[in-house]
């Protein structure tokens, strides 16, 4: 059904939504997963913060365990903010620096080897990030390495296939090691693991399969990022979290999510995804966002391309034939 | 249009992405992206293939569906680059 695009389409009844999510979390733990509480890894970003906030509202602080899992490239502020959030909510938490684990498993070595192939001058003291390019101009998305030397010279190199894949594969260790630790604590406590994607991330496949994409329950996967911010403010989370611009906090140079993955900043992406979902034309979206029809068409094409190319990340392992004897769990609450 | 690039490209796409030697599985005008045959990472493989097989380097501004997103487009692109 076609919807009317306006500033109001992302408005949320925050109190009702907190109650609805809370009911689902209680049902998920008590009746579906048979777990006694929830583990949430807190990055101090808005999504994990909102998730831990709703978890505490749903189950009480005593049944929520927080994990703060920084590594070498994390912003030092992130762990401090995450710890202040855990204290603000009154939950138990642990801080574990995963850098030694990543070092031991070869994460930084594999990554830096690929970076040096693409940019031979790269070495100790440099910063780097990957940015996406092409899609908004109607070209094919590809990735570029942005690196800063110790004397502040910037370098911009298009990544070839092998180097791009190796950098991403190495970096994905970070999300997968974090999830391994989350499940250790979940197993230890008989808790379930919370996944923290918002709707944009879930829809567009902005997660690492079996990394941050792995979870027992994903309480905000249906909410646009704008709505997650509103929920966080409603929950009374600290201003330093509610006012934070989203970053990936994955590479040594600061990296906005829209630089790495999304076609537009989240405020605009929310409207673009909503508009596509509700049959709004590219001309209307382009006018609403002030980006013009042609660019809006490219945004729609980019959203649909990401849905296609990341659909495997949502899939269960493929089987040759169904094993029908197993009980089915409906992933969506029907109440 | 030379037949050699076309047949090499078709064989590359059929064997690497569709895991078949059935020529009817791919029409020369089929969009790799729209048909879900190749994603944007796959396009990077195609770019490497163009370099390895034909010595054709793809510039940033040439990374468009018009150049890369079908057998026909690839053949025409190679022809232009080699002209």
mmCIF file of N, CA and C in Angstrom, chain A residues 168-239:
data_model
loop_
_atom_site.group_PDB
_atom_site.id
_atom_site.type_symbol
_atom_site.label_atom_id
_atom_site.label_comp_id
_atom_site.label_asym_id
_atom_site.label_seq_id
_atom_site.Cartn_x
_atom_site.Cartn_y
_atom_site.Cartn_z
ATOM 1 N N UNK A 168 38.491 -7.118 5.037
ATOM 2 C CA UNK A 168 37.179 -7.326 5.665
ATOM 3 C C UNK A 168 37.168 -8.639 6.464
ATOM 4 N N UNK A 169 37.756 -9.687 5.893
ATOM 5 C CA UNK A 169 37.779 -10.969 6.599
ATOM 6 C C UNK A 169 38.515 -10.836 7.926
ATOM 7 N N UNK A 170 39.647 -10.142 7.904
ATOM 8 C CA UNK A 170 40.415 -9.963 9.139
ATOM 9 C C UNK A 170 39.629 -9.129 10.139
ATOM 10 N N UNK A 171 39.002 -8.070 9.646
ATOM 11 C CA UNK A 171 38.258 -7.189 10.541
ATOM 12 C C UNK A 171 37.054 -7.904 11.138
ATOM 13 N N UNK A 172 36.450 -8.809 10.375
ATOM 14 C CA UNK A 172 35.289 -9.545 10.885
ATOM 15 C C UNK A 172 35.623 -10.415 12.092
ATOM 16 N N UNK A 173 36.917 -10.719 12.259
ATOM 17 C CA UNK A 173 37.319 -11.407 13.495
ATOM 18 C C UNK A 173 36.837 -10.651 14.728
ATOM 19 N N UNK A 174 36.832 -9.326 14.637
ATOM 20 C CA UNK A 174 36.481 -8.520 15.821
ATOM 21 C C UNK A 174 35.058 -8.840 16.276
ATOM 22 N N UNK A 175 34.124 -8.821 15.326
ATOM 23 C CA UNK A 175 32.726 -9.086 15.689
ATOM 24 C C UNK A 175 32.543 -10.549 16.117
ATOM 25 N N UNK A 176 33.299 -11.430 15.492
ATOM 26 C CA UNK A 176 33.107 -12.859 15.819
ATOM 27 C C UNK A 176 33.731 -13.209 17.166
ATOM 28 N N UNK A 177 34.844 -12.613 17.493
ATOM 29 C CA UNK A 177 35.436 -12.861 18.820
ATOM 30 C C UNK A 177 34.528 -12.280 19.902
ATOM 31 N N UNK A 178 34.001 -11.095 19.631
ATOM 32 C CA UNK A 178 33.070 -10.512 20.620
ATOM 33 C C UNK A 178 31.897 -11.464 20.858
ATOM 34 N N UNK A 179 31.355 -12.009 19.780
ATOM 35 C CA UNK A 179 30.175 -12.882 19.946
ATOM 36 C C UNK A 179 30.555 -14.161 20.684
ATOM 37 N N UNK A 180 31.744 -14.659 20.463
ATOM 38 C CA UNK A 180 32.211 -15.843 21.196
ATOM 39 C C UNK A 180 32.206 -15.564 22.699
ATOM 40 N N UNK A 181 32.660 -14.388 23.077
ATOM 41 C CA UNK A 181 32.700 -14.027 24.502
ATOM 42 C C UNK A 181 31.285 -13.838 25.033
ATOM 43 N N UNK A 182 30.425 -13.215 24.225
ATOM 44 C CA UNK A 182 29.024 -13.049 24.669
ATOM 45 C C UNK A 182 28.397 -14.416 24.950
ATOM 46 N N UNK A 183 28.629 -15.380 24.073
ATOM 47 C CA UNK A 183 28.017 -16.701 24.291
ATOM 48 C C UNK A 183 28.676 -17.448 25.443
ATOM 49 N N UNK A 184 29.951 -17.177 25.707
ATOM 50 C CA UNK A 184 30.560 -17.783 26.903
ATOM 51 C C UNK A 184 29.795 -17.330 28.143
ATOM 52 N N UNK A 185 29.584 -16.039 28.255
ATOM 53 C CA UNK A 185 28.897 -15.537 29.454
ATOM 54 C C UNK A 185 27.430 -15.962 29.459
ATOM 55 N N UNK A 186 26.819 -16.003 28.293
ATOM 56 C CA UNK A 186 25.423 -16.458 28.237
ATOM 57 C C UNK A 186 25.323 -17.916 28.692
ATOM 58 N N UNK A 187 26.233 -18.752 28.240
ATOM 59 C CA UNK A 187 26.219 -20.164 28.659
ATOM 60 C C UNK A 187 26.480 -20.277 30.165
ATOM 61 N N UNK A 188 27.425 -19.470 30.627
ATOM 62 C CA UNK A 188 27.803 -19.524 32.047
ATOM 63 C C UNK A 188 26.639 -19.137 32.952
ATOM 64 N N UNK A 189 25.870 -18.154 32.479
ATOM 65 C CA UNK A 189 24.780 -17.624 33.309
ATOM 66 C C UNK A 189 23.422 -18.244 32.981
ATOM 67 N N UNK A 190 23.373 -19.061 31.938
ATOM 68 C CA UNK A 190 22.097 -19.556 31.394
ATOM 69 C C UNK A 190 21.208 -18.404 30.900
ATOM 70 N N UNK A 191 21.846 -17.458 30.250
ATOM 71 C CA UNK A 191 21.171 -16.293 29.690
ATOM 72 C C UNK A 191 21.095 -16.446 28.158
ATOM 73 N N UNK A 192 20.283 -15.601 27.548
ATOM 74 C CA UNK A 192 20.223 -15.502 26.079
ATOM 75 C C UNK A 192 21.051 -14.295 25.619
ATOM 76 N N UNK A 193 21.482 -14.342 24.370
ATOM 77 C CA UNK A 193 22.303 -13.255 23.812
ATOM 78 C C UNK A 193 21.428 -12.319 22.974
ATOM 79 N N UNK A 194 21.593 -11.045 23.254
ATOM 80 C CA UNK A 194 20.848 -10.020 22.509
ATOM 81 C C UNK A 194 21.655 -9.578 21.295
ATOM 82 N N UNK A 195 21.001 -9.506 20.144
ATOM 83 C CA UNK A 195 21.586 -8.887 18.955
ATOM 84 C C UNK A 195 21.043 -7.475 18.845
ATOM 85 N N UNK A 196 21.877 -6.524 18.442
ATOM 86 C CA UNK A 196 21.497 -5.124 18.574
ATOM 87 C C UNK A 196 21.250 -4.374 17.264
ATOM 88 N N UNK A 197 21.007 -5.044 16.130
ATOM 89 C CA UNK A 197 20.827 -4.245 14.907
ATOM 90 C C UNK A 197 19.518 -3.464 14.928
ATOM 91 N N UNK A 198 19.572 -2.273 14.358
ATOM 92 C CA UNK A 198 18.322 -1.547 14.074
ATOM 93 C C UNK A 198 17.825 -2.015 12.705
ATOM 94 N N UNK A 199 16.710 -1.436 12.278
ATOM 95 C CA UNK A 199 16.089 -1.884 11.027
ATOM 96 C C UNK A 199 16.995 -1.680 9.813
ATOM 97 N N UNK A 200 17.683 -0.535 9.755
ATOM 98 C CA UNK A 200 18.555 -0.277 8.601
ATOM 99 C C UNK A 200 19.627 -1.345 8.508
ATOM 100 N N UNK A 201 20.260 -1.643 9.632
ATOM 101 C CA UNK A 201 21.353 -2.621 9.632
ATOM 102 C C UNK A 201 20.827 -4.012 9.285
ATOM 103 N N UNK A 202 19.676 -4.348 9.875
ATOM 104 C CA UNK A 202 19.099 -5.677 9.642
ATOM 105 C C UNK A 202 18.672 -5.824 8.177
ATOM 106 N N UNK A 203 17.966 -4.853 7.686
ATOM 107 C CA UNK A 203 17.440 -4.873 6.320
ATOM 108 C C UNK A 203 18.572 -4.896 5.296
ATOM 109 N N UNK A 204 19.589 -4.071 5.533
ATOM 110 C CA UNK A 204 20.634 -3.892 4.531
ATOM 111 C C UNK A 204 21.841 -4.820 4.736
ATOM 112 N N UNK A 205 21.720 -5.732 5.692
ATOM 113 C CA UNK A 205 22.802 -6.700 5.883
ATOM 114 C C UNK A 205 24.081 -6.087 6.416
ATOM 115 N N UNK A 206 23.934 -5.038 7.232
ATOM 116 C CA UNK A 206 25.115 -4.383 7.792
ATOM 117 C C UNK A 206 25.481 -5.059 9.112
ATOM 118 N N UNK A 207 25.952 -6.280 8.989
ATOM 119 C CA UNK A 207 26.408 -7.018 10.164
ATOM 120 C C UNK A 207 27.296 -8.151 9.673
ATOM 121 N N UNK A 208 27.985 -8.768 10.595
ATOM 122 C CA UNK A 208 28.874 -9.879 10.256
ATOM 123 C C UNK A 208 28.159 -11.177 10.597
ATOM 124 N N UNK A 209 28.037 -12.039 9.583
ATOM 125 C CA UNK A 209 27.363 -13.312 9.835
ATOM 126 C C UNK A 209 28.162 -14.098 10.879
ATOM 127 N N UNK A 210 27.450 -14.629 11.837
ATOM 128 C CA UNK A 210 28.064 -15.322 12.977
ATOM 129 C C UNK A 210 28.968 -14.418 13.804
ATOM 130 N N UNK A 211 28.833 -13.121 13.574
ATOM 131 C CA UNK A 211 29.492 -12.137 14.423
ATOM 132 C C UNK A 211 28.385 -11.367 15.127
ATOM 133 N N UNK A 212 28.334 -10.056 14.884
ATOM 134 C CA UNK A 212 27.250 -9.295 15.519
ATOM 135 C C UNK A 212 25.882 -9.691 14.963
ATOM 136 N N UNK A 213 25.851 -10.419 13.846
ATOM 137 C CA UNK A 213 24.571 -10.916 13.334
ATOM 138 C C UNK A 213 24.021 -12.090 14.118
ATOM 139 N N UNK A 214 24.840 -12.718 14.953
ATOM 140 C CA UNK A 214 24.384 -13.885 15.716
ATOM 141 C C UNK A 214 23.749 -13.441 17.027
ATOM 142 N N UNK A 215 22.615 -14.022 17.346
ATOM 143 C CA UNK A 215 21.942 -13.664 18.589
ATOM 144 C C UNK A 215 20.756 -14.593 18.797
ATOM 145 N N UNK A 216 20.231 -14.581 20.011
ATOM 146 C CA UNK A 216 19.002 -15.325 20.291
ATOM 147 C C UNK A 216 17.766 -14.461 20.105
ATOM 148 N N UNK A 217 17.911 -13.185 20.335
ATOM 149 C CA UNK A 217 16.772 -12.270 20.179
ATOM 150 C C UNK A 217 17.306 -10.900 19.758
ATOM 151 N N UNK A 218 16.569 -10.251 18.851
ATOM 152 C CA UNK A 218 16.979 -8.940 18.330
ATOM 153 C C UNK A 218 15.840 -7.953 18.584
ATOM 154 N N UNK A 219 15.905 -7.240 19.680
ATOM 155 C CA UNK A 219 14.717 -6.483 20.115
ATOM 156 C C UNK A 219 14.405 -5.223 19.330
ATOM 157 N N UNK A 220 15.359 -4.679 18.580
ATOM 158 C CA UNK A 220 15.056 -3.410 17.878
ATOM 159 C C UNK A 220 15.237 -3.545 16.363
ATOM 160 N N UNK A 221 15.241 -4.779 15.852
ATOM 161 C CA UNK A 221 15.480 -4.967 14.411
ATOM 162 C C UNK A 221 14.350 -4.408 13.559
ATOM 163 N N UNK A 222 13.213 -4.116 14.160
ATOM 164 C CA UNK A 222 12.074 -3.556 13.411
ATOM 165 C C UNK A 222 12.042 -2.038 13.469
ATOM 166 N N UNK A 223 12.949 -1.420 14.209
ATOM 167 C CA UNK A 223 12.899 0.034 14.418
ATOM 168 C C UNK A 223 13.931 0.768 13.571
ATOM 169 N N UNK A 224 13.473 1.806 12.884
ATOM 170 C CA UNK A 224 14.391 2.671 12.171
ATOM 171 C C UNK A 224 15.307 3.372 13.181
ATOM 172 N N UNK A 225 16.468 3.767 12.689
ATOM 173 C CA UNK A 225 17.460 4.324 13.634
ATOM 174 C C UNK A 225 16.932 5.578 14.340
ATOM 175 N N UNK A 226 16.208 6.407 13.610
ATOM 176 C CA UNK A 226 15.591 7.584 14.221
ATOM 177 C C UNK A 226 14.726 7.166 15.411
ATOM 178 N N UNK A 227 14.014 6.066 15.252
ATOM 179 C CA UNK A 227 13.140 5.573 16.320
ATOM 180 C C UNK A 227 13.958 5.016 17.491
ATOM 181 N N UNK A 228 15.112 4.437 17.171
ATOM 182 C CA UNK A 228 15.977 3.929 18.247
ATOM 183 C C UNK A 228 16.469 5.098 19.107
ATOM 184 N N UNK A 229 16.845 6.195 18.457
ATOM 185 C CA UNK A 229 17.242 7.383 19.223
ATOM 186 C C UNK A 229 16.097 7.852 20.119
ATOM 187 N N UNK A 230 14.891 7.860 19.560
ATOM 188 C CA UNK A 230 13.728 8.314 20.348
ATOM 189 C C UNK A 230 13.508 7.382 21.541
ATOM 190 N N UNK A 231 13.671 6.095 21.300
ATOM 191 C CA UNK A 231 13.499 5.114 22.378
ATOM 192 C C UNK A 231 14.551 5.337 23.473
ATOM 193 N N UNK A 232 15.786 5.572 23.055
ATOM 194 C CA UNK A 232 16.875 5.776 24.016
ATOM 195 C C UNK A 232 16.608 7.012 24.871
ATOM 196 N N UNK A 233 16.109 8.074 24.228
ATOM 197 C CA UNK A 233 15.793 9.282 24.996
ATOM 198 C C UNK A 233 14.652 9.004 25.963
ATOM 199 N N UNK A 234 13.641 8.269 25.498
ATOM 200 C CA UNK A 234 12.514 7.928 26.360
ATOM 201 C C UNK A 234 12.970 7.107 27.565
ATOM 202 N N UNK A 235 13.958 6.239 27.343
ATOM 203 C CA UNK A 235 14.466 5.391 28.425
ATOM 204 C C UNK A 235 15.344 6.174 29.398
ATOM 205 N N UNK A 236 15.605 7.409 29.086
ATOM 206 C CA UNK A 236 16.408 8.239 29.977
ATOM 207 C C UNK A 236 17.888 7.889 29.956
ATOM 208 N N UNK A 237 18.354 7.379 28.830
ATOM 209 C CA UNK A 237 19.773 7.057 28.756
ATOM 210 C C UNK A 237 20.591 8.356 28.731
ATOM 211 N N UNK A 238 21.851 8.278 29.141
ATOM 212 C CA UNK A 238 22.658 9.507 29.252
ATOM 213 C C UNK A 238 22.734 10.288 27.939
ATOM 214 N N UNK A 239 22.782 11.603 28.070
ATOM 215 C CA UNK A 239 22.821 12.486 26.891
ATOM 216 C C UNK A 239 24.030 12.181 26.023
#
